[in-house]
Coordinates of C-alpha atoms in Angstrom, one line a residue:
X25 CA 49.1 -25.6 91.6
X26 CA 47.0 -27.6 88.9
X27 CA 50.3 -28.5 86.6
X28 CA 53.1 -29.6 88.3
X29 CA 54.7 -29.1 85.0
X30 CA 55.3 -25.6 85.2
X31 CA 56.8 -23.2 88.0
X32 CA 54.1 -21.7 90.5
X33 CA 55.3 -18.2 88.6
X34 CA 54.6 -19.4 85.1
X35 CA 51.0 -20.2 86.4
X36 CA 50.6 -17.0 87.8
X37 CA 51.2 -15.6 84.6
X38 CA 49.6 -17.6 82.8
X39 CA 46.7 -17.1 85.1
X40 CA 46.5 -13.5 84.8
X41 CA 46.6 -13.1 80.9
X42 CA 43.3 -14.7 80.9
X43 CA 41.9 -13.1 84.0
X44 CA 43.2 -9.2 83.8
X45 CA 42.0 -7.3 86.5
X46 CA 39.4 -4.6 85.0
X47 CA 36.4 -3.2 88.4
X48 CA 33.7 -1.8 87.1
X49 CA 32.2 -1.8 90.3
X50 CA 34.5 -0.2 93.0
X51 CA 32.3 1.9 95.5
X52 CA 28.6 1.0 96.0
X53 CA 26.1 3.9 97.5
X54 CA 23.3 3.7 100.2
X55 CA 21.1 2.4 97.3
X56 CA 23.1 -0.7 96.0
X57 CA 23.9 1.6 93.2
X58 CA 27.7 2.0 91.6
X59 CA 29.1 5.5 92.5
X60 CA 31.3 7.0 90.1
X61 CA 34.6 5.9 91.3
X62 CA 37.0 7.0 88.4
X63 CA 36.4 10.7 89.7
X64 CA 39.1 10.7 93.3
X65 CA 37.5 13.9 94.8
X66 CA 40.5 15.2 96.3
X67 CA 40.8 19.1 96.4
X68 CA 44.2 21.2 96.5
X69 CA 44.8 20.8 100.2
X70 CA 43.8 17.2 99.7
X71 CA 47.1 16.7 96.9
X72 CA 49.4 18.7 98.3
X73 CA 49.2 16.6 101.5
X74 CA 49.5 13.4 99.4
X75 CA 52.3 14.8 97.5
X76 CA 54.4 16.3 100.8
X77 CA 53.3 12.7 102.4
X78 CA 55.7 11.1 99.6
X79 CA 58.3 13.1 99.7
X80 CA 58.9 13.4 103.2
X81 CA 61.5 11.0 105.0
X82 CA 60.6 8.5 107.6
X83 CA 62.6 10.3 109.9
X84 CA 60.6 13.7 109.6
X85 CA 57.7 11.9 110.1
X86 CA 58.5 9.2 113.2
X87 CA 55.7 7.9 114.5
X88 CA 52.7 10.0 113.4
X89 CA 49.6 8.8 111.8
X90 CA 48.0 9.1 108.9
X91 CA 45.6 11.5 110.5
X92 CA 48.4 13.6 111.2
X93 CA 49.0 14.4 107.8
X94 CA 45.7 15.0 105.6
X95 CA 42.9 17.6 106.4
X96 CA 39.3 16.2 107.4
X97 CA 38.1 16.9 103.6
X98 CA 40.6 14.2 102.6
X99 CA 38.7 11.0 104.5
X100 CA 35.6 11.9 102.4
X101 CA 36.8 11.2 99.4
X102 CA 36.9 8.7 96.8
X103 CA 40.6 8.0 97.1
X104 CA 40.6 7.6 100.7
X105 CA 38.2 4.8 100.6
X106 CA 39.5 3.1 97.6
X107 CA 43.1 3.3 98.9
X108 CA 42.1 2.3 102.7
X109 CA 39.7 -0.6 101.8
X110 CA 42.4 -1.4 99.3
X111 CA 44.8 -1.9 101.6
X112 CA 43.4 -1.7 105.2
X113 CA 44.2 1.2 106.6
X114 CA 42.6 3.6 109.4
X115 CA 43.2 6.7 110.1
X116 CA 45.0 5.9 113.5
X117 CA 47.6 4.2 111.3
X118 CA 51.4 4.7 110.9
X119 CA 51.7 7.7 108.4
X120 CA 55.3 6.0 107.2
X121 CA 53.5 2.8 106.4
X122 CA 51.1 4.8 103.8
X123 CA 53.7 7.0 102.7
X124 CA 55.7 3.1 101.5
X125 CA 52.7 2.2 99.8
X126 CA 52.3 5.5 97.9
X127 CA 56.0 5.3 96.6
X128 CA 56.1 1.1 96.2
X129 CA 52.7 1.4 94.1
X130 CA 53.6 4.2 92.5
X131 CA 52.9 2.7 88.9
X132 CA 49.5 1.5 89.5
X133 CA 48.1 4.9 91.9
X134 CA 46.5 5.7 88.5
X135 CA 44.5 2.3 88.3
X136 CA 43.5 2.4 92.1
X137 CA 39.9 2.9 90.8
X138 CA 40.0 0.0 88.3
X139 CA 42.8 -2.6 90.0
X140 CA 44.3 -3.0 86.2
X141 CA 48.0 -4.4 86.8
X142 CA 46.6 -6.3 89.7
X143 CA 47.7 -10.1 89.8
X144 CA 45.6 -12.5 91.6
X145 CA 46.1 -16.6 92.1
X146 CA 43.9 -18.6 90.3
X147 CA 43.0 -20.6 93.4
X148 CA 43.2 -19.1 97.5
X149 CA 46.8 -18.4 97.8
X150 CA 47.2 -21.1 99.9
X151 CA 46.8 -23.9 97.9
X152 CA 48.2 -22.2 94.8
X153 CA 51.6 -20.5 96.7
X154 CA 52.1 -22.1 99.5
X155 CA 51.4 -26.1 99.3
X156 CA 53.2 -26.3 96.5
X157 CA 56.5 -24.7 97.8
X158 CA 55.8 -26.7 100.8
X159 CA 55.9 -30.0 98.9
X160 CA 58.9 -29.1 97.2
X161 CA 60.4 -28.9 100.4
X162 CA 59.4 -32.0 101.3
X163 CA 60.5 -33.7 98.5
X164 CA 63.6 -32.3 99.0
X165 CA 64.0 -33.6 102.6
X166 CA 62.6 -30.7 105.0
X167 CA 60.6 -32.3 107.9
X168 CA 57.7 -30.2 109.4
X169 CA 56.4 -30.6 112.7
X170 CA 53.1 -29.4 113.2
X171 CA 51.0 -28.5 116.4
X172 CA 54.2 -27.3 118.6
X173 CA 54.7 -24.0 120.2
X174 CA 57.6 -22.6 121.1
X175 CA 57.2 -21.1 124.5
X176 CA 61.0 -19.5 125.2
X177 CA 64.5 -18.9 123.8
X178 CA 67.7 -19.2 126.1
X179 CA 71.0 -16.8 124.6
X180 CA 74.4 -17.9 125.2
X181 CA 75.7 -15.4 128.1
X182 CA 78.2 -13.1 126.8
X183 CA 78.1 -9.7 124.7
X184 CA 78.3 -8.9 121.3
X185 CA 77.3 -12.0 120.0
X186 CA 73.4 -13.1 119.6
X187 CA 73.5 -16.8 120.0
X188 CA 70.3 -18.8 120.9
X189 CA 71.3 -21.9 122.6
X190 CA 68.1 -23.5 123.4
X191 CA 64.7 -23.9 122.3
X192 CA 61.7 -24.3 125.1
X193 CA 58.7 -25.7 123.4
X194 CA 55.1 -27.3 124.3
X195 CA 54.4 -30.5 122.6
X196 CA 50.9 -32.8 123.5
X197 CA 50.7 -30.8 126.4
X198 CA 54.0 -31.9 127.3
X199 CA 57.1 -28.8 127.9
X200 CA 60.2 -29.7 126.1
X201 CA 63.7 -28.6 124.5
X202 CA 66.3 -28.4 121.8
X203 CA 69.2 -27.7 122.9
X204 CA 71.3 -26.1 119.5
X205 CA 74.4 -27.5 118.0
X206 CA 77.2 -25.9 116.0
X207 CA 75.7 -25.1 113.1
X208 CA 72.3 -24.7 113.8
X209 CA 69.8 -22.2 112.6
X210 CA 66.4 -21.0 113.8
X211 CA 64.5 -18.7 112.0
X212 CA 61.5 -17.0 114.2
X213 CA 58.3 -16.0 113.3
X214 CA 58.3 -12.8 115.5
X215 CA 54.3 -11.6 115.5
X216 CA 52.3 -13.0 113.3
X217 CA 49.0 -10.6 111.9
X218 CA 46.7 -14.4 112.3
X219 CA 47.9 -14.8 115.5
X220 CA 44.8 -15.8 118.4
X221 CA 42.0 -15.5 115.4
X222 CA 39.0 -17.0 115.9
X223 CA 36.0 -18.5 113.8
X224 CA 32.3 -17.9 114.5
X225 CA 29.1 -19.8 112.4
X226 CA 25.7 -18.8 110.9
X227 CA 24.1 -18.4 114.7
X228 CA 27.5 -17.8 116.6
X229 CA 30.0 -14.6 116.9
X230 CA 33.6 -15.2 116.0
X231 CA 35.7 -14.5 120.2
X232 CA 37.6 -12.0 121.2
X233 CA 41.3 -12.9 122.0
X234 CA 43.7 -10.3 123.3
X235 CA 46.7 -12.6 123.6
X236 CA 49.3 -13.6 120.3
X237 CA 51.6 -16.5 121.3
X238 CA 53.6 -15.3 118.8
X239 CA 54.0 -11.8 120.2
X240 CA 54.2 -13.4 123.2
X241 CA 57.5 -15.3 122.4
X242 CA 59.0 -12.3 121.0
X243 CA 58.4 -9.9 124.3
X244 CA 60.4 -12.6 126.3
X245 CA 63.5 -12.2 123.2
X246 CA 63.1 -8.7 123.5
X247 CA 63.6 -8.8 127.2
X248 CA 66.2 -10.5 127.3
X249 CA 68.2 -9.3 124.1
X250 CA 68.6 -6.1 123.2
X251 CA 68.5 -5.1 119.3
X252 CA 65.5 -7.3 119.2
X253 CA 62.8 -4.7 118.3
X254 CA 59.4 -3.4 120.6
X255 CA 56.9 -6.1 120.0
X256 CA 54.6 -4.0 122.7
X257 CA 53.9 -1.3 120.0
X258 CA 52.5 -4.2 117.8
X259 CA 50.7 -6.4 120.0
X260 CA 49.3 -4.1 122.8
X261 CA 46.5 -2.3 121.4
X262 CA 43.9 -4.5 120.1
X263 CA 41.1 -1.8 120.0
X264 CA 43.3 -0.7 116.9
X265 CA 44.2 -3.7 115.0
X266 CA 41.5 -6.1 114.9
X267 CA 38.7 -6.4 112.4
X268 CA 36.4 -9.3 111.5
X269 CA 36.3 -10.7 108.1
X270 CA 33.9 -13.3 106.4
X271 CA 33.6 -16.3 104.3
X272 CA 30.9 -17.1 102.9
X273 CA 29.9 -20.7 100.8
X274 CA 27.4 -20.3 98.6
X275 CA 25.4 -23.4 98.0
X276 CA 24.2 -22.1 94.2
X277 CA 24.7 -19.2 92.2
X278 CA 22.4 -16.7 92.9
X279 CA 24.3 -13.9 94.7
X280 CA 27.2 -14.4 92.2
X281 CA 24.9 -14.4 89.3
X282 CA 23.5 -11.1 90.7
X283 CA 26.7 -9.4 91.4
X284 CA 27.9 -10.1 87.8
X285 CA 24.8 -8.3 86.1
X286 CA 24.9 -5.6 88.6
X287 CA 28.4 -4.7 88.4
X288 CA 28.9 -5.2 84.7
X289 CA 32.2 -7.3 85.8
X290 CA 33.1 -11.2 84.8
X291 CA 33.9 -12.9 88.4
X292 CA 37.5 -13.3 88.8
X293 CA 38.0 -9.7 86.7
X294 CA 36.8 -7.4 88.9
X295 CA 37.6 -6.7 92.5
X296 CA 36.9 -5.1 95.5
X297 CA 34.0 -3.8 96.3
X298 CA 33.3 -1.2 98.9
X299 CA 30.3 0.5 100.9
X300 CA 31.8 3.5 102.0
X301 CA 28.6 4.7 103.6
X302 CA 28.9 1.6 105.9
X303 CA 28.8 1.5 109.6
X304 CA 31.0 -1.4 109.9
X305 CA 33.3 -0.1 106.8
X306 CA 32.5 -3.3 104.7
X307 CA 33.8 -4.9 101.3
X308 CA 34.0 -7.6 100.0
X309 CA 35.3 -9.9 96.9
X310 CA 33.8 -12.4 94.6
X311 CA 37.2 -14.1 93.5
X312 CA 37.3 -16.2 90.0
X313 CA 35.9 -19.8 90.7
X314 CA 36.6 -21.9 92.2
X315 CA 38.4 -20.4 94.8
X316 CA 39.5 -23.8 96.2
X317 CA 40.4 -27.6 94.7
X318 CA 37.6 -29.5 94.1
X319 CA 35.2 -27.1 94.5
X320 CA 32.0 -28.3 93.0
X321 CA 30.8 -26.1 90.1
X322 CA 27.1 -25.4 91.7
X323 CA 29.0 -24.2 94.9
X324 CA 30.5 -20.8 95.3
X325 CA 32.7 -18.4 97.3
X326 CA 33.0 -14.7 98.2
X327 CA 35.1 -13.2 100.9
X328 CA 34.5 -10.2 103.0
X329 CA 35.7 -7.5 105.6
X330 CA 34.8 -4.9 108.0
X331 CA 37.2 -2.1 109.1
X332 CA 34.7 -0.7 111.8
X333 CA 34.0 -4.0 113.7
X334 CA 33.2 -2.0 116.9
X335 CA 30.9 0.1 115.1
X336 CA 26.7 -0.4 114.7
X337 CA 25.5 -1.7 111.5
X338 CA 23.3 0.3 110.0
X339 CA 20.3 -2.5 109.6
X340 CA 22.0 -4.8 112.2
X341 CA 22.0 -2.3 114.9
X342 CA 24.6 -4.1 116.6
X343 CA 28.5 -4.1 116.5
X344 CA 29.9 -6.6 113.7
X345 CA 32.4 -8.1 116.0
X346 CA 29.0 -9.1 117.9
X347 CA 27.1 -10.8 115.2
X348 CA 26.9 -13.7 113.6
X349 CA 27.2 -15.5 109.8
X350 CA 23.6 -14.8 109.4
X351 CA 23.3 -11.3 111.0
X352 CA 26.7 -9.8 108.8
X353 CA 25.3 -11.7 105.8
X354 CA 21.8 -9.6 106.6
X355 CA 23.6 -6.4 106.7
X356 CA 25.6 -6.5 103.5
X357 CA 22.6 -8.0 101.3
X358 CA 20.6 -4.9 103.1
X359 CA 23.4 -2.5 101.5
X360 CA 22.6 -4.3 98.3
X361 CA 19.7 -3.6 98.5
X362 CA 18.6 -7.5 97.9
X363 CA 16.2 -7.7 100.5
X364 CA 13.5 -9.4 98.3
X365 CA 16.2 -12.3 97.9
X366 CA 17.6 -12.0 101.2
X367 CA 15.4 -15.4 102.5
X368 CA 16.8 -17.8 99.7
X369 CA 20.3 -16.4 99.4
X370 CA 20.7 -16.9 103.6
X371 CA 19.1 -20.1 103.5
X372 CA 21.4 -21.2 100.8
X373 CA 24.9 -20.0 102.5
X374 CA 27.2 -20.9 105.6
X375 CA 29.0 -17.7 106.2
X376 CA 31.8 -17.8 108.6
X377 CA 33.1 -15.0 110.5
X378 CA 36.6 -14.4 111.4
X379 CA 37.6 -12.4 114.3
X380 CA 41.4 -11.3 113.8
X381 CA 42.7 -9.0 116.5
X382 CA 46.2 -8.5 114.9
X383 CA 45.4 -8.3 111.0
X384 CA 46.1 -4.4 111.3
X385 CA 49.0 -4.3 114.0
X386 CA 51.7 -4.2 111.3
X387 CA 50.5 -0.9 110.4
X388 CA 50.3 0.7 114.0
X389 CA 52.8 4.0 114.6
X390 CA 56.0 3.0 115.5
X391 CA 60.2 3.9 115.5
X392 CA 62.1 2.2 113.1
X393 CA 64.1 0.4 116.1
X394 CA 60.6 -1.2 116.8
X395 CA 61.0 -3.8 114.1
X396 CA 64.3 -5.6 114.4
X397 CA 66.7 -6.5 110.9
X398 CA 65.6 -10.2 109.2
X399 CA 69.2 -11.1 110.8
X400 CA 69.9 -8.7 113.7
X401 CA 73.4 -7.4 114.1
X402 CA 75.6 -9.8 116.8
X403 CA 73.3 -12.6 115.7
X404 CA 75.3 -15.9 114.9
X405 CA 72.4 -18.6 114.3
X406 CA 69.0 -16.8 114.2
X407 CA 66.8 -14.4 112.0
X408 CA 63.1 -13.4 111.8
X409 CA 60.8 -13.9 109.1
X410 CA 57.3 -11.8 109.0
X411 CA 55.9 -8.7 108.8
X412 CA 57.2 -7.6 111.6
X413 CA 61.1 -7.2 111.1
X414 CA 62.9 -4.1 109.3
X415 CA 63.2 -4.1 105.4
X416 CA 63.8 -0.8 104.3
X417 CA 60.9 1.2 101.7
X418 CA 59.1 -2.5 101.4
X419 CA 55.7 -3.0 101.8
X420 CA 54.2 -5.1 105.2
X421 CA 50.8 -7.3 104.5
X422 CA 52.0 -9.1 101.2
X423 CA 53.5 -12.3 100.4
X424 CA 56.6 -10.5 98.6
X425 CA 57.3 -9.3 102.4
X426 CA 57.3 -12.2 103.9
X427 CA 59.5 -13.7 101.4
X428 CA 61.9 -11.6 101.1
X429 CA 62.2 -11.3 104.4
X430 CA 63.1 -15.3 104.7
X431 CA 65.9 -14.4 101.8
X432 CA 67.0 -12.0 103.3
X433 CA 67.3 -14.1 106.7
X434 CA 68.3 -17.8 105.2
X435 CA 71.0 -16.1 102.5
X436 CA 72.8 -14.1 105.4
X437 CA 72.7 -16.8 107.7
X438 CA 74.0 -19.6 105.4
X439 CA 76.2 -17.0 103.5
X440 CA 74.5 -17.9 99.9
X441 CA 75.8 -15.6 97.5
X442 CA 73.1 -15.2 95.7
X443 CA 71.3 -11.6 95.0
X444 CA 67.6 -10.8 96.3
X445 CA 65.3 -9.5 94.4
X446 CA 65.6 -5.5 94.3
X447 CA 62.5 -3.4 95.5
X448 CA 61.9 -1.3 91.9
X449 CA 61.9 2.4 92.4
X450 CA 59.1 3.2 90.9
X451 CA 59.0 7.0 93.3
X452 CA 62.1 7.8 91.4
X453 CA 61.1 7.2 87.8
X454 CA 59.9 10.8 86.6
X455 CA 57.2 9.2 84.2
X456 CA 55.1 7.3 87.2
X457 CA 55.2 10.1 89.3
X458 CA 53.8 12.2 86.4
X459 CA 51.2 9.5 86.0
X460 CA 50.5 9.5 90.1
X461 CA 50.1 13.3 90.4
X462 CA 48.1 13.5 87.3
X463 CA 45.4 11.2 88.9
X464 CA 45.3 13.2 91.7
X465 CA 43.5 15.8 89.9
X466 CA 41.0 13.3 88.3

């Protein structure tokens, strides 16, 4: 937050009336070429699925995918890989999860191929959401205590009731407790979609960790508690929820220079761009600079993705959860077709890959019992706060989740008689679905 003068909301605002979101350059061919992205490509079997996909209920639809539910024509289209790169899914994918999305982003389904009504940050959402609520905390008395893990949770014997009475936690190596007084509160973080990640370099492959601490903590809760939610449907399949994503630091302005004149776009307007025709499902963003404080102004940053880690590259024949900075850098400027440049823009980066073997698992098929409520019923002095617990037609992988999810916890808890605010309807407005279906046919 640059002004500590105005709220982190006015900035946003502020922000985003000089930086509207406008792509020109959504989906990219085999020939570093623009496709045309306004057209969707979807045929009649195509919409109708979309449309019975929104107005089915969760219940009808349980735990299927999203393969389940659209013919093969439909993954070959223009929509599918705007709205999947968009938003990360895969086929193999809970069908409920995209069927949310449809009716939450309702309003903007018509700008999918141009991200208009898109807000963004004007730094890494870190620095500009998160440090600054963290030092208003602070000023306000909140301690933090970093580099502890909590290992275990005793309950207080008894039924009905949910009380935690103790907290089992490793500190400098050391294994240690808080045992919980009247009054008391502890909110969990139960799975986290960053948990066991893992950073590679220019000449070294990100690892491979199958293990979340977090999910961890929340197996031995479930086992012990009922009412606490399946954590194994989450955390078990890592096949299906990992991907490897990138960040790269450019050390002048080449590649960003050549990215703006190809795509036609002013960095930090446009979006993201994806190679459909990609072995590894890439895409990546250049984001309005600079993307961190104190960046210098000769020093740049883009950020990237691949869906298909375990899949060859298609000039890097080698997985992209196997490869390096260097080698995934080689790949996309192949795509780009910048192989003349390729020499100078590699020797003037450090590109860091990220392996993340839980980024999707919010998304995998699952019963509504699978996620527990923010404050589960019997509960007298805990919640959850993540992606992971139950709020009804709200979207997982945003901030908004996570933070209503913490309202919804910290206002139960304390009894604050204060309202939350409301997920808008936008699937019930007659005018936005008019405006969604009408796209369809573009």
């Amino acid at each position: 937050m640059k002004n500590p003068q105005i709220t982190v909301f006015d900035e946003l605002v502020a922000f985003n009336k000089d930086y509207s979101t406008r792509s020109k350059s959504r989906l990219v061919d085999n020939n570093g070429q623009i496709m045309d992205f306004y057209k969707n490509g979807l045929n009649s079997e195509d919409r109708r699925a979309l449309i019975m996909l929104s107005i089915k209920s969760e219940k009808a639809l349980g735990n299927k995918t999203i393969q389940d539910c659209f013919p093969p024509s439909f993954f070959k289209t223009n929509f599918w890989y705007l709205y999947s790169s968009m938003f990360s899914f895969e086929t193999w994918h809970s069908a409920i999860e995209m069927k949310r999305y449809m009716n939450r982003f309702m309003h903007l389904c018509g700008n999918l191929n141009t991200l208009e009504g898109i807000h963004r940050s004007s730094l890494n959402q870190y620095e500009s959401f998160v440090l600054p609520i963290q030092k208003w905390l602070m000023d306000r008395g909140v301690h933090y205590t970093n580099r502890v893990r909590v290992v275990d949770v005793d309950f207080a014997p008894g039924r009905g009731e949910k009380t935690v009475e103790r907290l089992h936690y490793i500190e400098n190596g050391q294994q240690k407790e808080i045992v919980l007084r009247k009054g008391d509160l502890v909110i969990f973080t139960n799975g986290s979609m960053t948990d066991s990640s893992s950073i590679g370099s220019m000449s070294r492959a990100p690892e491979l960790r199958t293990t979340g601490t977090s999910f961890e903590l929340w197996k031995k809760m479930a086992a012990k508690m009922s009412g606490l939610g399946n954590p194994s449907v989450f955390a078990d399949n890592v096949q299906k929820t990992k991907w490897v994503s990138f960040t790269c630091t450019c050390k002048d302005t080449t590649f960003f220079d050549i990215e703006e004149k190809r795509s036609g776009t002013k960095v930090g307007t446009g979006g993201l761009v994806t190679l459909p025709y990609s072995g590894w499902g890439l895409s990546f963003v250049c984001a309005r600079q600079p993307h961190f404080a104190n960046q210098p102004d000769n020093v740049k940053v883009f950020w990237g993705y691949g869906l298909f880690p375990e899949k060859l590259g298609d000039y890097v024949k080698k997985p992209m959860e196997q490869c390096s900075g260097e080698e995934i850098l080689t790949e996309l400027f192949s795509h780009l077709k910048l192989q003349d440049k390729m020499p100078q823009l590699i020797s003037s980066s450090i590109n860091l890959p990220c392996m993340m073997p839980f980024i999707t698992s919010q998304f995998m098929p699952r019963q509504i019992s699978d996620r527990p409520a923010p404050v589960p019923p019997g509960s007298t002095n805990f919640g959850f706060a993540s992606q992971y617990c139950e709020i009804p037609n709200d979207v997982v992988f945003t901030v908004e989740y996570s933070v209503r999810a913490a309202q919804i916890a910290v206002f139960t808890l304390l009894k604050i008689d204060k309202p939350i605010p409301q997920i808008h309807p936008y699937w019930k407005n007659p005018k936005f679905i008019y405006r969604a279906i009408k796209s369809f046919y573009r």
